[in-house]
PDB file of C-alpha atoms in Angstrom:
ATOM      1  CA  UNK Q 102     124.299  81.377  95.165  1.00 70.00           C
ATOM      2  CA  UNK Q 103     125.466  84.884  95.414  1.00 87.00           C
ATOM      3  CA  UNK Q 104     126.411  87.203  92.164  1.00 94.00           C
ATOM      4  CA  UNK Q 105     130.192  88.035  91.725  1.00 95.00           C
ATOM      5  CA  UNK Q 106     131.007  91.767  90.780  1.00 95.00           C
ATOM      6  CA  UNK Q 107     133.616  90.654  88.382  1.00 94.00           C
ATOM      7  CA  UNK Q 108     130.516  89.334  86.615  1.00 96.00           C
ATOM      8  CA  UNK Q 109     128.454  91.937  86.498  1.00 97.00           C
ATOM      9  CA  UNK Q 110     127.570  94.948  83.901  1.00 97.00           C
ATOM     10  CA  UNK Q 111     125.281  97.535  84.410  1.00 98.00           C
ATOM     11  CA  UNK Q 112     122.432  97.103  82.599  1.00 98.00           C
ATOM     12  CA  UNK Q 113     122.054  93.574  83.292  1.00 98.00           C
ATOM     13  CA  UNK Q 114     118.682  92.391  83.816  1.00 98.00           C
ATOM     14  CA  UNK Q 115     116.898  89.208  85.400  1.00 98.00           C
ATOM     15  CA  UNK Q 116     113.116  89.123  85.236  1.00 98.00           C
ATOM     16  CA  UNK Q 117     110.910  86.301  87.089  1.00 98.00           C
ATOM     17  CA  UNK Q 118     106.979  85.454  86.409  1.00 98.00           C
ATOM     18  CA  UNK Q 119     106.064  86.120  90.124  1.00 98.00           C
ATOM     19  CA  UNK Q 120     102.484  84.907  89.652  1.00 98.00           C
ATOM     20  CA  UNK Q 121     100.117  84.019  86.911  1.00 98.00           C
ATOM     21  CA  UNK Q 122      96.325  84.371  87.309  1.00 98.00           C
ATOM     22  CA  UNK Q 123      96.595  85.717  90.925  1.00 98.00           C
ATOM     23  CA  UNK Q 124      93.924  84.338  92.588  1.00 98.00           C
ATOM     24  CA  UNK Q 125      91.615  85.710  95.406  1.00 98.00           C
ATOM     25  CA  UNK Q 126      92.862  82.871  97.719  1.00 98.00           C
ATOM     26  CA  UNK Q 127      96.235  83.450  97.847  1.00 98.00           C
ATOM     27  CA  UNK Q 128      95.376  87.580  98.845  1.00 98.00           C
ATOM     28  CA  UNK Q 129      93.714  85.465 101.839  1.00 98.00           C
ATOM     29  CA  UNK Q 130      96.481  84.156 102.494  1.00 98.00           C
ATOM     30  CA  UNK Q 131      98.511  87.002 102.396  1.00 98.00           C
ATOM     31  CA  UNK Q 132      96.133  88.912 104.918  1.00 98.00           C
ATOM     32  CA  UNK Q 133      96.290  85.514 107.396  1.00 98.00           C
ATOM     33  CA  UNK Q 134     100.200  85.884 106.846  1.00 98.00           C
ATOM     34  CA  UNK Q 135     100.681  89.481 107.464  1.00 98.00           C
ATOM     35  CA  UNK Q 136      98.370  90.287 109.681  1.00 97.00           C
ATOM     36  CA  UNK Q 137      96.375  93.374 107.626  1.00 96.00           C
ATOM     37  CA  UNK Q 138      92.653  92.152 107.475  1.00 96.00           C
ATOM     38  CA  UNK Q 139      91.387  95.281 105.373  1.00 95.00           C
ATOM     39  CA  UNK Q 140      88.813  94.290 103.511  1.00 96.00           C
ATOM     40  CA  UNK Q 141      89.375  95.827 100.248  1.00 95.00           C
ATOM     41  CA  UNK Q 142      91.727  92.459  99.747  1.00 97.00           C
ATOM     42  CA  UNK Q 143      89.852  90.135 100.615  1.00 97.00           C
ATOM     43  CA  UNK Q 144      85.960  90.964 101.356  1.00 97.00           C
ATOM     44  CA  UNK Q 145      84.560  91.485  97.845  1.00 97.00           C
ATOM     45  CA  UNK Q 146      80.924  92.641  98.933  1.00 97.00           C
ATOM     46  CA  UNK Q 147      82.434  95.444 101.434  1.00 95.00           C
ATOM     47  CA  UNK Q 148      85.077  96.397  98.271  1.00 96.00           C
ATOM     48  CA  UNK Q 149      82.353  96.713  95.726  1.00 96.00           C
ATOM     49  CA  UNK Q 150      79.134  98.052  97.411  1.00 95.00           C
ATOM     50  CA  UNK Q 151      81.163  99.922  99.754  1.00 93.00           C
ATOM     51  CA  UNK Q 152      84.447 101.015  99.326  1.00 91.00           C
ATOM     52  CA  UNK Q 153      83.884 101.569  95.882  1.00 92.00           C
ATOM     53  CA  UNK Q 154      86.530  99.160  93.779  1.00 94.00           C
ATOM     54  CA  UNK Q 155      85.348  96.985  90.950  1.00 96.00           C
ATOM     55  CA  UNK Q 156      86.660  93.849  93.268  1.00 97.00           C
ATOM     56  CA  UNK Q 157      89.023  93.514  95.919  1.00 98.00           C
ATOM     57  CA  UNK Q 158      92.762  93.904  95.296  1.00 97.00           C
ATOM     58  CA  UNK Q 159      95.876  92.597  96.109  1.00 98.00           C
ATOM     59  CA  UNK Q 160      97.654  94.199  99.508  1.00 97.00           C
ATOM     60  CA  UNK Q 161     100.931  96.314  98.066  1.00 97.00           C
ATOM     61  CA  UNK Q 162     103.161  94.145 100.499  1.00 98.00           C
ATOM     62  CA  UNK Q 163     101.880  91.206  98.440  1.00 98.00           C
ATOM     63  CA  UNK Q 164     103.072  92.412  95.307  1.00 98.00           C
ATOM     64  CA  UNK Q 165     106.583  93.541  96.899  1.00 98.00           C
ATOM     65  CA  UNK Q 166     106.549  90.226  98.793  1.00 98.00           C
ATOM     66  CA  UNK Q 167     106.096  88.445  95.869  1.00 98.00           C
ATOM     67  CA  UNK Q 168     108.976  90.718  94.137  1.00 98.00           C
ATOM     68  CA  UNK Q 169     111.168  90.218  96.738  1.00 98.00           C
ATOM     69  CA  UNK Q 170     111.296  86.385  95.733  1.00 98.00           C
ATOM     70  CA  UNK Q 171     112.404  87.458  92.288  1.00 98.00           C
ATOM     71  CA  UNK Q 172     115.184  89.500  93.863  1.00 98.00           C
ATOM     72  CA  UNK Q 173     116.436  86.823  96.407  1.00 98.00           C
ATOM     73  CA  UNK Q 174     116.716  84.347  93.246  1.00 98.00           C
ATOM     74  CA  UNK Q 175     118.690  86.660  91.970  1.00 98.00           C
ATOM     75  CA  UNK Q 176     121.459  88.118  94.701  1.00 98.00           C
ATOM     76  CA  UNK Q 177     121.144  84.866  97.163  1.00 97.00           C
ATOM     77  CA  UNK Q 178     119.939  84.060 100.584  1.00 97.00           C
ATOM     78  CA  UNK Q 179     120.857  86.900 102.738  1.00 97.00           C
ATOM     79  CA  UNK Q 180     122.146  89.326 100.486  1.00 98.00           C
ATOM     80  CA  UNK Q 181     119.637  92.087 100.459  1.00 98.00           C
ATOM     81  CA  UNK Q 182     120.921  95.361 101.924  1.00 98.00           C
ATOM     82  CA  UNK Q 183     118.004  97.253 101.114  1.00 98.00           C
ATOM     83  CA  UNK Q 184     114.604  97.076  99.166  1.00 98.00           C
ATOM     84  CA  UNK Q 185     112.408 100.183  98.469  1.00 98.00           C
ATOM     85  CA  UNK Q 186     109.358 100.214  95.998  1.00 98.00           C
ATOM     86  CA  UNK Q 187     106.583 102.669  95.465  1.00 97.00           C
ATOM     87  CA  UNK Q 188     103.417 100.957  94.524  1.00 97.00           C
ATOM     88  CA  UNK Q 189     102.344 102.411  91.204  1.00 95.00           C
ATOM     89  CA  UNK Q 190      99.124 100.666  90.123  1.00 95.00           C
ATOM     90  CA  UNK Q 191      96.240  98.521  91.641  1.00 95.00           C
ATOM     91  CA  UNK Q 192      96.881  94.513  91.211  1.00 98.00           C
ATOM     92  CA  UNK Q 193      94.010  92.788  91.370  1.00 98.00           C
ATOM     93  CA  UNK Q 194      92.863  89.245  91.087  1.00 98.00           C
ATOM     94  CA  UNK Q 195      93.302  87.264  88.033  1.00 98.00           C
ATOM     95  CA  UNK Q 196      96.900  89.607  87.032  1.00 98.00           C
ATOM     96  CA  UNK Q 197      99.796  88.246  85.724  1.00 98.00           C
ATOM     97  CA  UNK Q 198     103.080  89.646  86.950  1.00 98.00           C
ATOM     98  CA  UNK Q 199     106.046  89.709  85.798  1.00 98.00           C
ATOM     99  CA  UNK Q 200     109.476  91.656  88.051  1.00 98.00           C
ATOM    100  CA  UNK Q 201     112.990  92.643  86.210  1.00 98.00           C
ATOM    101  CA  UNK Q 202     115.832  93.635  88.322  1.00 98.00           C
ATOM    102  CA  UNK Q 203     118.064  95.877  86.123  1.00 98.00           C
ATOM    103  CA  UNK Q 204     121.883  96.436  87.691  1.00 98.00           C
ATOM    104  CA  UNK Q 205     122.564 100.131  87.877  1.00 98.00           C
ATOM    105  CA  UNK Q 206     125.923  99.773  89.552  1.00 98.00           C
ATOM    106  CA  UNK Q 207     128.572  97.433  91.275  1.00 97.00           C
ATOM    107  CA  UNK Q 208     130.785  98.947  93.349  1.00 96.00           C
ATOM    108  CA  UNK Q 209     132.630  97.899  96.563  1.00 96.00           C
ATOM    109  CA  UNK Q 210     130.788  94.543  97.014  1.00 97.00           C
ATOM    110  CA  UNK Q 211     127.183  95.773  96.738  1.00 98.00           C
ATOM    111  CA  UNK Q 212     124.999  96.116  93.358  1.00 98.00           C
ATOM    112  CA  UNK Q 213     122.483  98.479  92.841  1.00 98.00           C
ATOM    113  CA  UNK Q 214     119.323  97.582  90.923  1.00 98.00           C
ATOM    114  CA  UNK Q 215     116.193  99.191  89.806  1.00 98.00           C
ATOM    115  CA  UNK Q 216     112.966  96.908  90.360  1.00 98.00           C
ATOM    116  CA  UNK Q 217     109.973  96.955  88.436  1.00 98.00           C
ATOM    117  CA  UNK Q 218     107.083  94.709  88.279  1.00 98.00           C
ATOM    118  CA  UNK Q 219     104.591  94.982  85.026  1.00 98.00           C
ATOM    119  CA  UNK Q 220     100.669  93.288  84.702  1.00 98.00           C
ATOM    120  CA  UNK Q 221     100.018  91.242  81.575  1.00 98.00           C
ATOM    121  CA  UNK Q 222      98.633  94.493  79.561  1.00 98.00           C
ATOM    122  CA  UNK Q 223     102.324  95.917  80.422  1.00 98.00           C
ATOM    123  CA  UNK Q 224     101.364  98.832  83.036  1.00 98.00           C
ATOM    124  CA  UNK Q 225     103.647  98.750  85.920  1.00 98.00           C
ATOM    125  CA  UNK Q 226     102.247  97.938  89.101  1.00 98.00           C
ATOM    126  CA  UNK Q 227     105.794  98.473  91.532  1.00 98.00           C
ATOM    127  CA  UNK Q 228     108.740 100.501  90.969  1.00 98.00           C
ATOM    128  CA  UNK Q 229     111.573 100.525  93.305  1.00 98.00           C
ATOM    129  CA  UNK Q 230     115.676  99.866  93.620  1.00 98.00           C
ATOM    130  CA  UNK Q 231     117.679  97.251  96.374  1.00 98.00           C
ATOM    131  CA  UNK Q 232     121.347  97.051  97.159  1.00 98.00           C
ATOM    132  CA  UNK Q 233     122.704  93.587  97.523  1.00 98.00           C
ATOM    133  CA  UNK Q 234     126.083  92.154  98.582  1.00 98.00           C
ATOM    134  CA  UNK Q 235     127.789  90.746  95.964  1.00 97.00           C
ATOM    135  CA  UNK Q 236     131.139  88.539  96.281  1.00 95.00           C
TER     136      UNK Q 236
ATOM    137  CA  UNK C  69     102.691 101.108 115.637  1.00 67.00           C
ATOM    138  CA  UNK C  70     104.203 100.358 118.900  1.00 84.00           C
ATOM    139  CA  UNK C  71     105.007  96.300 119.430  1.00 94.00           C
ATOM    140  CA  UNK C  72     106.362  95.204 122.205  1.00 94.00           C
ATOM    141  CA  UNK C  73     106.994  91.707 121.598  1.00 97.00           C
ATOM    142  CA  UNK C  74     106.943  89.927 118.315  1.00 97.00           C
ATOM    143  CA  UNK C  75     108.773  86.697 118.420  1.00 98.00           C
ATOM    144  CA  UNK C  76     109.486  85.587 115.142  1.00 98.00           C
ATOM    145  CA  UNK C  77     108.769  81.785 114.783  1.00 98.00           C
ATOM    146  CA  UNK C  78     109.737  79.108 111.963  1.00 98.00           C
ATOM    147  CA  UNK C  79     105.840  78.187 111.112  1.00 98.00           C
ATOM    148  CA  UNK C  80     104.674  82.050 110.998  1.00 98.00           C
ATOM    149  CA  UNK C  81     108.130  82.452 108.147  1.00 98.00           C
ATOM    150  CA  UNK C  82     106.774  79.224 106.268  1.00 98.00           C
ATOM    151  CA  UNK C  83     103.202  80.499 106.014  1.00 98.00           C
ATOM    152  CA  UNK C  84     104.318  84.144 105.246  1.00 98.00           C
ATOM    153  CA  UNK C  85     106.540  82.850 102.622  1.00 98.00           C
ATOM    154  CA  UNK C  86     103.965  80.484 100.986  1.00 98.00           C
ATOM    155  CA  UNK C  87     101.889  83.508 101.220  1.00 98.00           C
ATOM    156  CA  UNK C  88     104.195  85.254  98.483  1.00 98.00           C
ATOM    157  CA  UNK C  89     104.228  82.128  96.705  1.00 98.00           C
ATOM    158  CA  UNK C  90     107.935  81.737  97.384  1.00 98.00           C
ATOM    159  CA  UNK C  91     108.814  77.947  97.749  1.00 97.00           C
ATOM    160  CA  UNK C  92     112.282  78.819  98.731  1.00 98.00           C
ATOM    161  CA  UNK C  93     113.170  75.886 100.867  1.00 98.00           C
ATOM    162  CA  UNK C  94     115.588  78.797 103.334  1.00 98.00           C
ATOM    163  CA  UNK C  95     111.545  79.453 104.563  1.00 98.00           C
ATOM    164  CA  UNK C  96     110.913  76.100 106.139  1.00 98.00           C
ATOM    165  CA  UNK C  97     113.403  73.424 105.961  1.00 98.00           C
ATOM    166  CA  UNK C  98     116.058  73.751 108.775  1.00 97.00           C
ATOM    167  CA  UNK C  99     118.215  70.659 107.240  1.00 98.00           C
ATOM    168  CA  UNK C 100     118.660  72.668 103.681  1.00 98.00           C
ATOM    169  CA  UNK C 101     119.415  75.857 105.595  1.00 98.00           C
ATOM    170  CA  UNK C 102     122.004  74.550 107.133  1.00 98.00           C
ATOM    171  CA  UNK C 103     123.683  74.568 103.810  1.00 97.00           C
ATOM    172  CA  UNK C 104     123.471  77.766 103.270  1.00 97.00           C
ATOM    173  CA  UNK C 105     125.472  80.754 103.654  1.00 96.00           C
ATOM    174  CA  UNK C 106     122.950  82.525 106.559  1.00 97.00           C
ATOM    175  CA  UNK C 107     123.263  78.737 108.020  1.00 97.00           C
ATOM    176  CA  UNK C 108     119.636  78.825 109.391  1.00 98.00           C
ATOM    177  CA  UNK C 109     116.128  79.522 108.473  1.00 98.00           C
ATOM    178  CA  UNK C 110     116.035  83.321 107.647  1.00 98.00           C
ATOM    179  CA  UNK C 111     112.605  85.543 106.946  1.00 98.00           C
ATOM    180  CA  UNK C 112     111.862  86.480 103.642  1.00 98.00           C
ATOM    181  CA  UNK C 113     112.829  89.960 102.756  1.00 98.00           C
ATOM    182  CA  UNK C 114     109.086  91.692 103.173  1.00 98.00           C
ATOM    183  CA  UNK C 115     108.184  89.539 106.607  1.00 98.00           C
ATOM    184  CA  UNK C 116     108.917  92.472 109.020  1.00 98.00           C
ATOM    185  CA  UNK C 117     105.392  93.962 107.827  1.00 96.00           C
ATOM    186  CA  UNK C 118     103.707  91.063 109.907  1.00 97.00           C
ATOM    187  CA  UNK C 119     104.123  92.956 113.253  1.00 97.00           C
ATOM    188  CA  UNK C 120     100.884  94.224 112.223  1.00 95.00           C
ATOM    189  CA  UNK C 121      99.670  90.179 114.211  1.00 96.00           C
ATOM    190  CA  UNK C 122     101.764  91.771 117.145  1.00 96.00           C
ATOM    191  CA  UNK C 123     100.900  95.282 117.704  1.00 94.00           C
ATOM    192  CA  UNK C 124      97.607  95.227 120.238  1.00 91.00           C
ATOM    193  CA  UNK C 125      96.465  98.110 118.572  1.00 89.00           C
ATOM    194  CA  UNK C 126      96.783  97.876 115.044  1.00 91.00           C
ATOM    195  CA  UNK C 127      93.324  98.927 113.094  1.00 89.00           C
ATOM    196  CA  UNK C 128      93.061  96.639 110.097  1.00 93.00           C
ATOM    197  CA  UNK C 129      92.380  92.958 112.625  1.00 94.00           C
ATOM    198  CA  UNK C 130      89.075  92.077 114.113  1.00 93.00           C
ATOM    199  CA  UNK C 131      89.225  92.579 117.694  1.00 88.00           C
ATOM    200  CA  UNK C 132      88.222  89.853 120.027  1.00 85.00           C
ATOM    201  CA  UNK C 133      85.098  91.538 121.687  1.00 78.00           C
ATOM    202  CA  UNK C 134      85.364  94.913 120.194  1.00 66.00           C
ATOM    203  CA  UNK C 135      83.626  97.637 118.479  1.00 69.00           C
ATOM    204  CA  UNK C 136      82.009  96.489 114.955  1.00 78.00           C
ATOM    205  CA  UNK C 137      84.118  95.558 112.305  1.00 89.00           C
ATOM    206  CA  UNK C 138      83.970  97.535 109.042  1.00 91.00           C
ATOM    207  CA  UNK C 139      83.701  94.515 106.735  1.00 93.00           C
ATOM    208  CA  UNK C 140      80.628  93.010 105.654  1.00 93.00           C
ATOM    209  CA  UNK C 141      78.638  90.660 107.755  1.00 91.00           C
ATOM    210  CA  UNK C 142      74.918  90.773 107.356  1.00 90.00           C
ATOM    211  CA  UNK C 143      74.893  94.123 106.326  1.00 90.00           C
ATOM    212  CA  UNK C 144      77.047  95.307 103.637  1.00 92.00           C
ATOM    213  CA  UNK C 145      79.845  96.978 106.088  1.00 89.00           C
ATOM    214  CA  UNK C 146      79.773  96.558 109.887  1.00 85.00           C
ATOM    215  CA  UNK C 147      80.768  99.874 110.964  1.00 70.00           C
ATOM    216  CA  UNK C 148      82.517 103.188 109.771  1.00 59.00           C
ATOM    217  CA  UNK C 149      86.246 102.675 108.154  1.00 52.00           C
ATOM    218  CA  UNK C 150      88.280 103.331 111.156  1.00 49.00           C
ATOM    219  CA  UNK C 151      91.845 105.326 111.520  1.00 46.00           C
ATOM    220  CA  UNK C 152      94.650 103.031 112.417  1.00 42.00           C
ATOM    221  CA  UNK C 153      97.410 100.965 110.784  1.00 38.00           C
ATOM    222  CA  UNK C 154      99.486 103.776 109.149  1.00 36.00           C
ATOM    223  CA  UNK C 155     101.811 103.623 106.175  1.00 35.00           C
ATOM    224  CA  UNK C 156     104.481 101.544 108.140  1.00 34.00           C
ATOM    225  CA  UNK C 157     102.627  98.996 109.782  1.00 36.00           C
ATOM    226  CA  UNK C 158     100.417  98.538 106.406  1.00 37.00           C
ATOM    227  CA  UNK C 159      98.443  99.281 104.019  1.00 37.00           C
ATOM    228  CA  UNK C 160      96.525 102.341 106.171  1.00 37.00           C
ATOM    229  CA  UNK C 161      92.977 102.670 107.491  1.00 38.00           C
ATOM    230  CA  UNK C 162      89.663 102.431 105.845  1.00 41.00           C
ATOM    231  CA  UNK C 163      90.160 105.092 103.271  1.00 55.00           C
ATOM    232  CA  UNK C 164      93.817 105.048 102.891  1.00 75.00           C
ATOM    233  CA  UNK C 165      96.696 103.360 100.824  1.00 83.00           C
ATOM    234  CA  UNK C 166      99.886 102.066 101.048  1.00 90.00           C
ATOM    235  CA  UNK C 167     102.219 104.136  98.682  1.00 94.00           C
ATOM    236  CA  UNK C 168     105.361 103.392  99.457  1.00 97.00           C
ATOM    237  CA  UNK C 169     107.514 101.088 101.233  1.00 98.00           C
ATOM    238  CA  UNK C 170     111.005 100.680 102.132  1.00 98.00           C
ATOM    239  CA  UNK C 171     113.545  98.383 104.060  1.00 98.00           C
ATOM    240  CA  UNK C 172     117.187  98.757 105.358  1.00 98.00           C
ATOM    241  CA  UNK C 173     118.397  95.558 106.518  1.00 98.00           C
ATOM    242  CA  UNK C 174     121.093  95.589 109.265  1.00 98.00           C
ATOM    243  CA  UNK C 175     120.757  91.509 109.456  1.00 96.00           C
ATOM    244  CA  UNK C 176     118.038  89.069 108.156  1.00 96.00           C
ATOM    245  CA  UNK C 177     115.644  87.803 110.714  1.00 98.00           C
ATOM    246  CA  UNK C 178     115.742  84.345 112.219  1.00 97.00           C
ATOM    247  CA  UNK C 179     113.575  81.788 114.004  1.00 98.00           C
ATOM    248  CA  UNK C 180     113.817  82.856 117.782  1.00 98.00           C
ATOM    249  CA  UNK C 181     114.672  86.413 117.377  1.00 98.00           C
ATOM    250  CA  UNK C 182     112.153  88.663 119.707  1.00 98.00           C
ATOM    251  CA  UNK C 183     111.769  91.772 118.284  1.00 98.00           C
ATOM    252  CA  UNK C 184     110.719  95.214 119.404  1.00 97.00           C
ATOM    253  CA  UNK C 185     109.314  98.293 117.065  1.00 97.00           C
ATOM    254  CA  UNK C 186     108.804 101.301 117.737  1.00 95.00           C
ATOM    255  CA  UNK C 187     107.571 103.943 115.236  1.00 93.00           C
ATOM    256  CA  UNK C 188     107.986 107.953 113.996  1.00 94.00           C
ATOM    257  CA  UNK C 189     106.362 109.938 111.861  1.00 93.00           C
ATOM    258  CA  UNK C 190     108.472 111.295 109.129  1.00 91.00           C
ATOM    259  CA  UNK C 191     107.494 113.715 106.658  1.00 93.00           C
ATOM    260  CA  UNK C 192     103.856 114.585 105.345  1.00 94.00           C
ATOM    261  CA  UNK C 193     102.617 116.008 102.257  1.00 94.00           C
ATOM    262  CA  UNK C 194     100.266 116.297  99.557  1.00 94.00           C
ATOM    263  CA  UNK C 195      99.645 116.240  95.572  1.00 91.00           C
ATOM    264  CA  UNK C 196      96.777 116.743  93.587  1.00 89.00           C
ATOM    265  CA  UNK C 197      96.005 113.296  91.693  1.00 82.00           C
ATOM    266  CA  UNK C 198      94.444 112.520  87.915  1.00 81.00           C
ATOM    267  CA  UNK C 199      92.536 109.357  89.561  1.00 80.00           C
ATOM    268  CA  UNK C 200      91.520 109.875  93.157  1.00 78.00           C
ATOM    269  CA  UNK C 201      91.555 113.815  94.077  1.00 84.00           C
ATOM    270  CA  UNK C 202      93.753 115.500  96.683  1.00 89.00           C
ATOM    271  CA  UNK C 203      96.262 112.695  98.029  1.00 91.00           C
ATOM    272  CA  UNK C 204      97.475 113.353 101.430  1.00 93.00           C
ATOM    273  CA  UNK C 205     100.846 111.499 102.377  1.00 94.00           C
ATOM    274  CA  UNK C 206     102.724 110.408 105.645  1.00 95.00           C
ATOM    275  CA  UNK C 207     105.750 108.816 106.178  1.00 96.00           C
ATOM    276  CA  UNK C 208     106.259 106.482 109.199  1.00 94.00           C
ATOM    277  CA  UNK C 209     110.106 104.968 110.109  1.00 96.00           C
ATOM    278  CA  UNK C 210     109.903 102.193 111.858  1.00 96.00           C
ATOM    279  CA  UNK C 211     112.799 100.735 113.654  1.00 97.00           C
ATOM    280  CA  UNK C 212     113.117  97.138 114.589  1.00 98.00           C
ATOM    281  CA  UNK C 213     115.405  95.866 117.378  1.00 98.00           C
ATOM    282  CA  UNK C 214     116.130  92.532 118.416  1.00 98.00           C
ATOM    283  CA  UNK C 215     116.588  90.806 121.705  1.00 97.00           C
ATOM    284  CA  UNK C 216     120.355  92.083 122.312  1.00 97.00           C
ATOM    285  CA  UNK C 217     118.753  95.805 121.676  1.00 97.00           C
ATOM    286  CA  UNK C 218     120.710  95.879 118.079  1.00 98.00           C
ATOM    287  CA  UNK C 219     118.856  97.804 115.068  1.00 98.00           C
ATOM    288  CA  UNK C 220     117.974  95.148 112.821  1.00 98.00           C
ATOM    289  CA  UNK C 221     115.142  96.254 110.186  1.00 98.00           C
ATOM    290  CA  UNK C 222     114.613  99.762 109.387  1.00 98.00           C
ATOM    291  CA  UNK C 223     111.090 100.172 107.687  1.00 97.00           C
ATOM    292  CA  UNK C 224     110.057 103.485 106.504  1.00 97.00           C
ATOM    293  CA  UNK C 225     106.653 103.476 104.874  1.00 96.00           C
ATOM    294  CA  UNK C 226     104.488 106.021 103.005  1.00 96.00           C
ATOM    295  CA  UNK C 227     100.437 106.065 103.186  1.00 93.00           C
ATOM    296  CA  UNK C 228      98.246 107.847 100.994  1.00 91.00           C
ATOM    297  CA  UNK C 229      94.974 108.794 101.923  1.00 89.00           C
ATOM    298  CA  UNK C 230      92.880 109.567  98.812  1.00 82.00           C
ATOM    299  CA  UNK C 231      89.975 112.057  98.385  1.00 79.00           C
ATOM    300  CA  UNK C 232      87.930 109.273  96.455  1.00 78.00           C
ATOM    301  CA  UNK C 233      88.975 105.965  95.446  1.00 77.00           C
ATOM    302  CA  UNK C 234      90.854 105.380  92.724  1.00 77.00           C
ATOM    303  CA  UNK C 235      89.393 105.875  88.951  1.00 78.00           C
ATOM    304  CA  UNK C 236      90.187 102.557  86.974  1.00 74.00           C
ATOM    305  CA  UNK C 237      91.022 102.718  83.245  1.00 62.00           C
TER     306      UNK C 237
END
């Protein structure tokens, strides 16, 4: 379902739980999906003893994967325009994340909307904006 | 990242979507998406960023008979972080980070779309950081076309290499 303009006010928000306890399997499956093998996602020894994290973390394009499902909830299938995000903090196994989509303005059939996803202790991990068409 | 060929397919959407934990049933079932206003199975909004399987050249996959790989095997890391990837094609070589990442859709991918990249570096530049020492970013635009030669995806990404890794806390 898309979002009609004639309902919508900026300052409107929709927030998702995009994942709860991420786990180390499903940054697996996120390398097997997409392709980028690095091992600071999913090789814990190399990311430790190595590379120098306290464990491996989740790829970026996970966590604005996993924010873009929050955002196609919200505008509909198809509707994106355009979806920027900077990546702000690390997300690493066992987070909880939560993404709000805040409209910042309707005009002539798109919406504009800041993005930002938080961690359970609050610190925001993605910050970014998308245009949508809206009916 | 150059790619020649990536031919997006319904089973590499389903996994990719799974991946994000999106159950969306636009990702896989071609009966529901029928119903809906793109009318077919469409990629989720992030899915471009899997050239990386495509591009014969990309740094961050195992090759098939190839030079050590940097992760672990019996020894704690194979070989020496190697350059390659870049901030558009993902998340940059051994020592680097994705920073930033943006997309301008011109149309949503489909099943059976064969798409072609081909890649520019934008602007560079660099900032002291609290956590991780000088930071030195590039910027990569990325421009997908599909098999009619029309723009479909423009990616434009940002990498960060740090001087360390990042402090925690």
């Amino acid at each position: 379902m898309a979002l009609n303009a004639s309902e919508l006010n900026v300052g409107d928000t929709y927030t998702e739980r995009l994942v709860e306890d991420l786990k180390r399997t499903q940054i697996v499956m996120y390398a097997g999906a997409s392709g980028d093998y690095n091992p600071v996602h999913t090789d814990e020894v190399f990311t430790t003893k190595v590379a120098g994290y306290p464990s491996v973390f989740a790829h970026g394009m996970l966590t604005m994967g996993m924010t873009g499902k929050m955002l196609t909830n919200y505008v509909g299938d198809g509707r994106l325009a355009e979806y920027g995000v900077r990546f702000t903090s690390q997300v690493f196994p066992g987070d909880t994340l939560d993404a709000t989509a805040t409209v910042t303005a309707v005009a002539d059939g798109v919406v504009e909307l800041d993005v930002s996803t938080v961690n359970q202790e609050g610190v925001e991990v993605l910050k970014g904006s998308a245009k949508a068409r809206v009916d | 990242m150059a790619v020649e060929k990536f031919t997006v397919e319904a089973s590499h959407i389903m996994m990719f979507a799974r991946s994000v934990g999106d159950d969306n049933p636009i990702y896989y079932d071609e009966e529901h998406a029928k119903g809906t206003e793109p009318g077919s199975i469409i990629a989720p909004p992030t899915f471009a960023q899997a050239s990386a399987q495509f591009d014969p050249n990309y740094g961050l996959r195992p090759k098939v008979g190839g030079d050590g790989w940097f992760g672990s095997g019996g020894k704690l890391s194979g070989a020496k972080p190697r350059e390659g990837g870049g901030g558009g094609g993902g998340s940059g070589g051994g020592g680097g980070l994705h920073a930033e990442q943006r997309f301008i859709y011109h149309r949503h991918l489909k099943p059976g779309d064969v798409l072609s990249a081909t890649t520019k570096p934008g602007k560079s530049w660099e900032k002291q950081g609290r956590r991780s020492g000088k930071l030195v970013f590039s910027e990569t635009v990325t421009e997908y076309r599909d098999q009619n030669d029309e723009l479909v995806i423009t990616a434009i990404g940002v990498g960060v290499r740090t001087e360390r890794p990042v402090d925690q806390g």
